[in-house]
PDB file of C-alpha atoms in Angstrom:
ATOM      1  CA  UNK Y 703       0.921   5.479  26.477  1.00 37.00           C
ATOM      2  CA  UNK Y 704       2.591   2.732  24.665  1.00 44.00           C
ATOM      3  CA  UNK Y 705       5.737   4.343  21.976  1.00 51.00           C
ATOM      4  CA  UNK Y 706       4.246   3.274  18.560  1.00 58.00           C
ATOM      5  CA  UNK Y 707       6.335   0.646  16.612  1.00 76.00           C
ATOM      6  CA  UNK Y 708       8.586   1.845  14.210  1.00 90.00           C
ATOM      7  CA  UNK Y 709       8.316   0.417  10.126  1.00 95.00           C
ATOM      8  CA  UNK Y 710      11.622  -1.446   9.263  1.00 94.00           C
ATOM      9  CA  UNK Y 711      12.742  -0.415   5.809  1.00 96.00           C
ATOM     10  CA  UNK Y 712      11.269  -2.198   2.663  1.00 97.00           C
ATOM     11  CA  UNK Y 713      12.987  -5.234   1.814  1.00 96.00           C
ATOM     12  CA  UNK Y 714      14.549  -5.830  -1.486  1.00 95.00           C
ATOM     13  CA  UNK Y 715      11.705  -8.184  -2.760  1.00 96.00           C
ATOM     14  CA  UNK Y 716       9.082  -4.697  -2.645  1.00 98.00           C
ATOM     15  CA  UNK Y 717      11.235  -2.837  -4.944  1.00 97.00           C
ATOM     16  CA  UNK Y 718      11.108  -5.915  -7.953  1.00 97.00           C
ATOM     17  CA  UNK Y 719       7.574  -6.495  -6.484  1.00 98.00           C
ATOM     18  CA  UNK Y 720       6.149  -3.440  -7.228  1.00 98.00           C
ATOM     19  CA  UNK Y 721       8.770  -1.803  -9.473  1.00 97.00           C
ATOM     20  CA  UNK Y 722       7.254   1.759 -10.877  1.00 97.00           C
ATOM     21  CA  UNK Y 723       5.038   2.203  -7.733  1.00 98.00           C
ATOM     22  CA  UNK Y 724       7.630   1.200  -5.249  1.00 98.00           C
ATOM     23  CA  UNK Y 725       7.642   5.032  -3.234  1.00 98.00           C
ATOM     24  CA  UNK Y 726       4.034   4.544  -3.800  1.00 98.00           C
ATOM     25  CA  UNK Y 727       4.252   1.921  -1.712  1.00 98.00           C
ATOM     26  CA  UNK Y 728       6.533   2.926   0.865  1.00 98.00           C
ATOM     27  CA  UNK Y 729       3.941   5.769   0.926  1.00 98.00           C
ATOM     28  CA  UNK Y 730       1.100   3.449   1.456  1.00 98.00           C
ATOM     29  CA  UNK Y 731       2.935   1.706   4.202  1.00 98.00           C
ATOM     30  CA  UNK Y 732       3.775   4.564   6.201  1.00 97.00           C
ATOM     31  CA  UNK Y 733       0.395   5.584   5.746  1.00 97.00           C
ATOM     32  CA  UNK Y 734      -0.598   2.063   7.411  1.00 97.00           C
ATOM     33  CA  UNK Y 735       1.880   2.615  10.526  1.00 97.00           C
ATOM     34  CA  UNK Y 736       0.626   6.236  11.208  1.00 96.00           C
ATOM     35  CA  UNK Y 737      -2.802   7.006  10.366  1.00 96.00           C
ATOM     36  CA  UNK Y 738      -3.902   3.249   9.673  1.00 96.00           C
ATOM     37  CA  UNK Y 739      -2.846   2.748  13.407  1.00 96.00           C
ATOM     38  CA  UNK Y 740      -3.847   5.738  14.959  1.00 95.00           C
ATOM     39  CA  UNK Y 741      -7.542   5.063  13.423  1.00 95.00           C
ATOM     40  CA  UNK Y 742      -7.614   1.504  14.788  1.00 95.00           C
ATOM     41  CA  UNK Y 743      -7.313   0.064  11.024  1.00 95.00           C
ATOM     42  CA  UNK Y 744      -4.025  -1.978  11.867  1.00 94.00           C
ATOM     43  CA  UNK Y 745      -2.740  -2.991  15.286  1.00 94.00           C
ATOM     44  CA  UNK Y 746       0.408  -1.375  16.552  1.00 94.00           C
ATOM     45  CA  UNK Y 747       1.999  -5.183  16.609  1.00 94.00           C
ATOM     46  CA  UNK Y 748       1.454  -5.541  12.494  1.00 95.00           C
ATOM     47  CA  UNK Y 749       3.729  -2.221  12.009  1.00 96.00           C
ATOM     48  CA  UNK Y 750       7.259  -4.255  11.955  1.00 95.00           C
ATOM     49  CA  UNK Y 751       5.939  -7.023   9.799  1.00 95.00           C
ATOM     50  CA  UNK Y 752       3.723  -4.716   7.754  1.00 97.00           C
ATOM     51  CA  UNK Y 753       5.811  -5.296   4.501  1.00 97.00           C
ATOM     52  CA  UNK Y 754       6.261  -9.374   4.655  1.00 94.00           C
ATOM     53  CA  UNK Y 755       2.651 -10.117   5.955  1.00 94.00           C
ATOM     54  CA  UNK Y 756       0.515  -7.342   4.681  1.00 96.00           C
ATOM     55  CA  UNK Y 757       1.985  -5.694   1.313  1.00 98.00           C
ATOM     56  CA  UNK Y 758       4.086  -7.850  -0.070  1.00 98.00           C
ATOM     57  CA  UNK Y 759       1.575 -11.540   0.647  1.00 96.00           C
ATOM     58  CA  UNK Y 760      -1.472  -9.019  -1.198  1.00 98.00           C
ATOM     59  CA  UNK Y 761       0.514  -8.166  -3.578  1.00 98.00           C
ATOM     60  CA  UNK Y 762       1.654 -11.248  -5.122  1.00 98.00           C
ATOM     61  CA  UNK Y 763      -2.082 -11.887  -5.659  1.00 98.00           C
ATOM     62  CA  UNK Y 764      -1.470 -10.751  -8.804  1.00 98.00           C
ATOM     63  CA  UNK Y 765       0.487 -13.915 -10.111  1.00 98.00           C
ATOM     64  CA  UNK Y 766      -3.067 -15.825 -10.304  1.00 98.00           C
ATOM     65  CA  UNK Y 767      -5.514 -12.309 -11.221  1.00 98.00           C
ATOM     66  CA  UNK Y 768      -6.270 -12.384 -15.371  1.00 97.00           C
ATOM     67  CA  UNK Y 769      -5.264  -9.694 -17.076  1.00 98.00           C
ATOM     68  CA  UNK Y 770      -7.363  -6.379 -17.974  1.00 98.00           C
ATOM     69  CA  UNK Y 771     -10.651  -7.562 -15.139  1.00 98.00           C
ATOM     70  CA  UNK Y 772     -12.913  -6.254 -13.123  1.00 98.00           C
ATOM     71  CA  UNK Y 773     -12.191  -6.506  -9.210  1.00 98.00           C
ATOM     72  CA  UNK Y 774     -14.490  -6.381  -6.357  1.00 98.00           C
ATOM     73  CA  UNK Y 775     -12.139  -6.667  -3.067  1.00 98.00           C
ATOM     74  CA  UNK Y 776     -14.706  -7.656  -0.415  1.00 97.00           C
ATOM     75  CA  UNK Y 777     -14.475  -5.937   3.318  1.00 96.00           C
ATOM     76  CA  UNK Y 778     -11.522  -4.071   1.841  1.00 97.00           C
ATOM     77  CA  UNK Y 779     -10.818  -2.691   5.511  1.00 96.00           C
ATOM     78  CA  UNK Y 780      -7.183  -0.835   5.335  1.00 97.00           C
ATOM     79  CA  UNK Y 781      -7.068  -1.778   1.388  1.00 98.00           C
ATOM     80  CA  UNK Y 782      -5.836  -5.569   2.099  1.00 97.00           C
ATOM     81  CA  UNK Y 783      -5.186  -6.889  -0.517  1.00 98.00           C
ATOM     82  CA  UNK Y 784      -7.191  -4.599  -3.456  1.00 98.00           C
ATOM     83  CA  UNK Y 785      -4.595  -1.597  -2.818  1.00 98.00           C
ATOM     84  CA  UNK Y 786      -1.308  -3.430  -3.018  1.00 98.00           C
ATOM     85  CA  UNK Y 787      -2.899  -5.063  -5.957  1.00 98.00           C
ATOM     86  CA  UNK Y 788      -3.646  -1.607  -7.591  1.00 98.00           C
ATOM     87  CA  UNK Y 789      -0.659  -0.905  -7.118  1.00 98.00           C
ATOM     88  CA  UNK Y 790       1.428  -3.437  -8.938  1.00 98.00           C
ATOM     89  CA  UNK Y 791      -2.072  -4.005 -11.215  1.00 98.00           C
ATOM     90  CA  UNK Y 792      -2.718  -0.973 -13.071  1.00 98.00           C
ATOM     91  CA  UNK Y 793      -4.360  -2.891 -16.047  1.00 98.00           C
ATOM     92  CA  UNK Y 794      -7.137  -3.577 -13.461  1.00 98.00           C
ATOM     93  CA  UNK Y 795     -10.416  -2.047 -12.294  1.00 98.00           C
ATOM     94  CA  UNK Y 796     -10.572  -2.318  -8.528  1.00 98.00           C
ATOM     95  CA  UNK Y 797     -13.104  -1.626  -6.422  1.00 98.00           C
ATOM     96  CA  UNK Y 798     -12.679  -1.526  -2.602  1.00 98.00           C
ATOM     97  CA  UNK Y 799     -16.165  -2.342  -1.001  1.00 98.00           C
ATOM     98  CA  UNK Y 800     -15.832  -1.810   2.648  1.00 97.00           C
ATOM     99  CA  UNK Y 801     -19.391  -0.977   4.796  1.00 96.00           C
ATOM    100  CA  UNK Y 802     -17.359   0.922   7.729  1.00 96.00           C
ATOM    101  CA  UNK Y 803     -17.303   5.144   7.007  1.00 97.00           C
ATOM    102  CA  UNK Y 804     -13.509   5.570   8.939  1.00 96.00           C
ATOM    103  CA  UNK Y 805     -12.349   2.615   6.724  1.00 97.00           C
ATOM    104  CA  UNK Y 806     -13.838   4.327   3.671  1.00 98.00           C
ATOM    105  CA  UNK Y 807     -12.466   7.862   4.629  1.00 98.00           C
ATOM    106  CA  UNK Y 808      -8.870   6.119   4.766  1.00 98.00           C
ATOM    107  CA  UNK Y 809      -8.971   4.174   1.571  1.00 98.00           C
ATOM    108  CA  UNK Y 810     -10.575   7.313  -0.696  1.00 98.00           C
ATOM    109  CA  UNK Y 811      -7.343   9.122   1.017  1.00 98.00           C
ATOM    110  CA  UNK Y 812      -5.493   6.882   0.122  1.00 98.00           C
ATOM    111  CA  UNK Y 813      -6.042   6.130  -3.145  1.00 98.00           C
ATOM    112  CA  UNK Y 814      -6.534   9.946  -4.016  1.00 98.00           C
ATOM    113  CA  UNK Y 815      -3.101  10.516  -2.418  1.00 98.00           C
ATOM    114  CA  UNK Y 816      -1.733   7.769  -4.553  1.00 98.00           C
ATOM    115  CA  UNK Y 817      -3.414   8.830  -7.596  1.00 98.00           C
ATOM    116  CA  UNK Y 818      -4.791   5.445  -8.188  1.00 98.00           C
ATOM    117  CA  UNK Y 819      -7.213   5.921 -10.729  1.00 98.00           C
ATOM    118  CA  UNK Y 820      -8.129   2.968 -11.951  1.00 98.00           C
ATOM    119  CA  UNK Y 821      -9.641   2.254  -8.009  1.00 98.00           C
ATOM    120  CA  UNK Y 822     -13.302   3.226  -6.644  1.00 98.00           C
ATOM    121  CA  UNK Y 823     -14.138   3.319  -3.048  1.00 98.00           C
ATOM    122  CA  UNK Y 824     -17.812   2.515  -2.663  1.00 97.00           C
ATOM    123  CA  UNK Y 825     -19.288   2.355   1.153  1.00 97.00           C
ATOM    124  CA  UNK Y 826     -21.581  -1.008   1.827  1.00 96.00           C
ATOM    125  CA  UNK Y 827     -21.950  -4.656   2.641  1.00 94.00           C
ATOM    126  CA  UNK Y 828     -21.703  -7.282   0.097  1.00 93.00           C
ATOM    127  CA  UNK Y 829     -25.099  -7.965   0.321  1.00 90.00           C
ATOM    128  CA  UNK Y 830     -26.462  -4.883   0.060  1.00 91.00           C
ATOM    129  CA  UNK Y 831     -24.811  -3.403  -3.143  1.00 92.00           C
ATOM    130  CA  UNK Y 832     -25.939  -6.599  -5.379  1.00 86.00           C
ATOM    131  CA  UNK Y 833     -27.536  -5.182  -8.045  1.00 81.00           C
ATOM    132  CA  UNK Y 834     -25.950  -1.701  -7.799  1.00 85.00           C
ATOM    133  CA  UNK Y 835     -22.528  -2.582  -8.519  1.00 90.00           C
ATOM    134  CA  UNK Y 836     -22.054  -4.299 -12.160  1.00 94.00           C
ATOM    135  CA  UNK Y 837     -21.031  -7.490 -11.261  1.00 96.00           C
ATOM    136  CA  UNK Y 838     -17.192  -8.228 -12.066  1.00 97.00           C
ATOM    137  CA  UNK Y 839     -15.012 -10.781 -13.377  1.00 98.00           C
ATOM    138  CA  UNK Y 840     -13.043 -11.876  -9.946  1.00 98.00           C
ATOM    139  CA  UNK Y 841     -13.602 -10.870  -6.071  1.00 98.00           C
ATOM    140  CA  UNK Y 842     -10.867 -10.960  -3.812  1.00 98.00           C
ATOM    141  CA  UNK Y 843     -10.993 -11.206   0.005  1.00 96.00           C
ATOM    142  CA  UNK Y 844      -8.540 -10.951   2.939  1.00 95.00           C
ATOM    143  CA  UNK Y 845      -9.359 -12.195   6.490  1.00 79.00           C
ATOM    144  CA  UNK Y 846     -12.562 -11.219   5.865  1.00 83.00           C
ATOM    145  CA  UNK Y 847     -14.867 -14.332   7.301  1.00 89.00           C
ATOM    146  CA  UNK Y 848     -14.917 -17.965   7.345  1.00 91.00           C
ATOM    147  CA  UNK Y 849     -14.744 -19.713   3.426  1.00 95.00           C
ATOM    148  CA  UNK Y 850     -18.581 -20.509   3.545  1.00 94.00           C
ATOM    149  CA  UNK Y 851     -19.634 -17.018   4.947  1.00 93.00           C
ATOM    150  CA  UNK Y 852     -17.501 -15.691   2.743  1.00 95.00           C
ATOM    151  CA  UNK Y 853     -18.691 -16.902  -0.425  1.00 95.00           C
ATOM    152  CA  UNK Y 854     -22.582 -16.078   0.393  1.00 95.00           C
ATOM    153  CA  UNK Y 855     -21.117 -12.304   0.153  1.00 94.00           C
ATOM    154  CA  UNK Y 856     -18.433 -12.259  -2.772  1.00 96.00           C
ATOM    155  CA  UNK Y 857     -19.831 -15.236  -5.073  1.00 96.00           C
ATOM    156  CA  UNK Y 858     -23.454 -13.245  -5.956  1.00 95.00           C
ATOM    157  CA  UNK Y 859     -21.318  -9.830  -7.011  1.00 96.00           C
ATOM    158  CA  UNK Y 860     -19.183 -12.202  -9.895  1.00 97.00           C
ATOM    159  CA  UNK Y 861     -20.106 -12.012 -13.490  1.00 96.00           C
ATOM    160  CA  UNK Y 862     -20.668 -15.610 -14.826  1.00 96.00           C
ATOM    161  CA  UNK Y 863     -17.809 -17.372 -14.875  1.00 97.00           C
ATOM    162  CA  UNK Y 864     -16.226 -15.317 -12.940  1.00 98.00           C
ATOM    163  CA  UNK Y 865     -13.922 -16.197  -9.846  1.00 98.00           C
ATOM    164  CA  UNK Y 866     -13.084 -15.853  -5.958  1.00 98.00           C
ATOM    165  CA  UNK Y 867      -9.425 -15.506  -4.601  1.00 98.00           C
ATOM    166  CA  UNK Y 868      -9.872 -15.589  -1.023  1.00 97.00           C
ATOM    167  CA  UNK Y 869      -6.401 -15.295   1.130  1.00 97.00           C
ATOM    168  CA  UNK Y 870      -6.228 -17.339   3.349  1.00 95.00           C
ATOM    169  CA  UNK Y 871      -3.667 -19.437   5.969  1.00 89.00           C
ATOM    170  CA  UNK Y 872      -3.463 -22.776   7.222  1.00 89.00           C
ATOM    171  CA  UNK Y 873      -6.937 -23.268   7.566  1.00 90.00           C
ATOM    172  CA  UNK Y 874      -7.595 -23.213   3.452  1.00 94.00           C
ATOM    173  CA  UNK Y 875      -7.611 -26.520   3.457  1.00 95.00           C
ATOM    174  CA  UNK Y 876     -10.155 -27.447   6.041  1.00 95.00           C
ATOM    175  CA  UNK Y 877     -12.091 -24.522   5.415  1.00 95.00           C
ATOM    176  CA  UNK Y 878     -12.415 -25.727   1.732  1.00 96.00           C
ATOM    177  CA  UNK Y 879     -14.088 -28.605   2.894  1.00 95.00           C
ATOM    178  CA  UNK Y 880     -16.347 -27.586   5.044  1.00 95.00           C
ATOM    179  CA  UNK Y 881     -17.580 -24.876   2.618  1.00 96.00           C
ATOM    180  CA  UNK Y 882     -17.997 -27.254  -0.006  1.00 96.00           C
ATOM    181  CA  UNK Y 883     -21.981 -27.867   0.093  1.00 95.00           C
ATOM    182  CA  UNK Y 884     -22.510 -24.491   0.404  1.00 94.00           C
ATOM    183  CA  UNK Y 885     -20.009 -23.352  -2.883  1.00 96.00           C
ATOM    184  CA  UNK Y 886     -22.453 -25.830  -5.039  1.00 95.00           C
ATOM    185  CA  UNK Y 887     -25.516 -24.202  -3.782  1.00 95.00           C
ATOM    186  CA  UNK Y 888     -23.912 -20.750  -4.720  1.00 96.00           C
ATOM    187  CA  UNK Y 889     -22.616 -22.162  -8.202  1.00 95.00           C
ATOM    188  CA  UNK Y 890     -19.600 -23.105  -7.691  1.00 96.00           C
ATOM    189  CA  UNK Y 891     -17.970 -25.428 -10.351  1.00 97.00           C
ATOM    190  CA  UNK Y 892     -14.273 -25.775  -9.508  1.00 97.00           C
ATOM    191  CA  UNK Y 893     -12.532 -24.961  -6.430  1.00 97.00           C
ATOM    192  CA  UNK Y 894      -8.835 -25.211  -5.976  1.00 97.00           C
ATOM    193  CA  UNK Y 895      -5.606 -24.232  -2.998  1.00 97.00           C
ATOM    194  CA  UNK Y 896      -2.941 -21.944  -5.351  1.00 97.00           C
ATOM    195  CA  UNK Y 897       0.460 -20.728  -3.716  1.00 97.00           C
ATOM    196  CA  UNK Y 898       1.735 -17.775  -5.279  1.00 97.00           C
ATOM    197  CA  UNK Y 899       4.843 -15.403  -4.357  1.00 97.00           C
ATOM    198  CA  UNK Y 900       7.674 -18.388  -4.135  1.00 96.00           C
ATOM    199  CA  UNK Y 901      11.024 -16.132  -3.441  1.00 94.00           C
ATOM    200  CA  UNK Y 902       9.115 -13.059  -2.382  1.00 96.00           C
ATOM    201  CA  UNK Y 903       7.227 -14.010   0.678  1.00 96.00           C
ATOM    202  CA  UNK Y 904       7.911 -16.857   3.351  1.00 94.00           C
ATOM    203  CA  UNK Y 905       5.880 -18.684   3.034  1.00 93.00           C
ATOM    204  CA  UNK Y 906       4.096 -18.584  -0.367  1.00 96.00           C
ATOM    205  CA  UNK Y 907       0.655 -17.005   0.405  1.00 96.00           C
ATOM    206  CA  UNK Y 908      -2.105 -19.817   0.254  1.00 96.00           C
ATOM    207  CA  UNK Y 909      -5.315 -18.818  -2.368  1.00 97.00           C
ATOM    208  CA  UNK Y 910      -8.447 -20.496  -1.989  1.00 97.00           C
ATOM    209  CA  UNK Y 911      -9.751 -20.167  -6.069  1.00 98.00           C
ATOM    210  CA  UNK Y 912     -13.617 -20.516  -6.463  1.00 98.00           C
ATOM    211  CA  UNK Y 913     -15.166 -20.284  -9.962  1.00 98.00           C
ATOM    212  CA  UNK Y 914     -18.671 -20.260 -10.393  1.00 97.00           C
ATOM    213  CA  UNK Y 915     -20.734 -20.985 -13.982  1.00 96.00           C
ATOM    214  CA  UNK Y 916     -23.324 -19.148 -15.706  1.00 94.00           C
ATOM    215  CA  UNK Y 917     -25.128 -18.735 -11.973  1.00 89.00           C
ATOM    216  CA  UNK Y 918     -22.934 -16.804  -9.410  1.00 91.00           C
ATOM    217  CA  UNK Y 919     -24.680 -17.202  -6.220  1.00 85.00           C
ATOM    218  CA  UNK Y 920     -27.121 -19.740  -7.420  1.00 78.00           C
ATOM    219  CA  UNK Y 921     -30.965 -19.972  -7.686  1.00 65.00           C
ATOM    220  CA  UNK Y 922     -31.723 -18.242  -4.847  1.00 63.00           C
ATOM    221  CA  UNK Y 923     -29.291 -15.067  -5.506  1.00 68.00           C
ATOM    222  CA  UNK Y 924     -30.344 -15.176  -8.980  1.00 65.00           C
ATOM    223  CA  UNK Y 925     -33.907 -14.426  -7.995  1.00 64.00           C
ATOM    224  CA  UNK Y 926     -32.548 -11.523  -5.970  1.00 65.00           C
ATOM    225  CA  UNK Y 927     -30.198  -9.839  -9.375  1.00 60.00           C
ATOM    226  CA  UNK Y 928     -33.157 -10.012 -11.705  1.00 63.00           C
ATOM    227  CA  UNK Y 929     -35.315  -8.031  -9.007  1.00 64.00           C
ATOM    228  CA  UNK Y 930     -32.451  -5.354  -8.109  1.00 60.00           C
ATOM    229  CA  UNK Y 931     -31.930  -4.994 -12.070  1.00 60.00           C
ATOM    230  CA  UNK Y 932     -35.746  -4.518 -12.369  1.00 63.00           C
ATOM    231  CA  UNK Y 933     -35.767  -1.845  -9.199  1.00 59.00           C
ATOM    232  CA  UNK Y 934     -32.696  -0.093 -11.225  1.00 55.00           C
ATOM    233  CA  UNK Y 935     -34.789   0.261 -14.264  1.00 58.00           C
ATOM    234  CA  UNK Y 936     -37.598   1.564 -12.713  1.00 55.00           C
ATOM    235  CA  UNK Y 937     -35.797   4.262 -10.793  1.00 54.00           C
ATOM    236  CA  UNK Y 938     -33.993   5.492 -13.977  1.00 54.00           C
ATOM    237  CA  UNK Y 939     -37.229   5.908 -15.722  1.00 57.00           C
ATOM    238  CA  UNK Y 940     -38.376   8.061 -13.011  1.00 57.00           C
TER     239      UNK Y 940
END
């Protein structure tokens, strides 16, 4: 049996990072080296770079997330990147959609251990809460699924107007691209490649932005919100 890695100590950057909620943190990560390994949530080989790649390149998210939103963070997995957002984001409401029950069991631990209550787990796939979640102002996304597959998921569960900050790496560009036919079909109406956390993580982490008009998700999605809306209505006059 192979010795598990051992987590390195926070780096200076966390405690400025996430200031108040720094032991929360530390909490969170150890959490992620133990359990998150031992469940198969995070691969032994991410525990000595947990803090660089993981919590600190989520966290710094924030730099480009409005103030006082909604948040839908799409195939939330171990809580990358809607938990080290919570974290340094309490002005936000998070939820962590994730369809897979072990993932779920970990992040309501989690965030009941961390007393994070400004964050809801819910259990499902993107496409399959439409309708029952109210739709919120931005979705975020973590190495989730290609940029096109992506946005068929996390576009249709924005408000109007809302927005998509996908992490991504060196692919944002290309992927950005290739995705762009299908980002007009969902509504798209801007698109744009932010780097945020210059001075806290090397390099800056790369954000693919996509904000969508009064349609998120298009013609065809729209078609599907009106009849989950109507099913809702129906079911609460029963």
């Amino acid at each position: 049996m192979t010795e598990a890695a051992e987590l390195p100590p926070a780096p200076e950057q966390a405690r400025d990072v996430f200031g108040d909620r720094f032991s929360d943190a530390v909490r969170y990560a150890e959490l992620l080296a133990e359990a998150g390994v031992q469940r198969g949530l995070i691969g032994p080989r991410e525990v000595p770079r947990l803090w660089e790649r993981h919590l600190l390149n989520c966290a710094v998210l924030s730099e480009v997330v409005p103030e006082g939103v909604t948040v839908c963070d799409v195939g939330s997995g171990a809580g990358l990147p809607g938990i080290p957002l919570a974290l340094v984001r309490e002005d936000l409401k998070i939820t962590l959609l994730e369809p897979l029950l072990r993932r779920t069991n970990f992040l309501t631990e989690v965030v009941e251990l961390l007393g994070l209550d400004h964050v809801t787990v819910v259990r499902g796939r993107a496409e399959e809460v439409m309708g029952k979640v109210t739709p919120v102002h931005v979705v975020t996304a973590r190495a989730v699924a290609p940029l096109d597959r992506l946005a068929t998921w996390g576009i249709p569960l924005l408000r109007p107007y809302g927005e998509m900050l996908a992490l991504k790496g060196d692919t944002a560009e290309e992927e950005l691209k290739s995705a762009a036919t299908a980002l007009t079909k969902l509504g798209a109406v801007e698109t744009s490649i932010l780097h945020v956390g210059e001075g806290v993580v090397d390099p800056p982490s790369t954000v693919v932005r996509v904000e969508v008009g009064e349609s998120p998700g298009g013609v065809r999605f729209a078609a599907k919100r009106a009849k989950a809306a109507r099913t809702g209505r129906t079911r609460r006059r029963r």
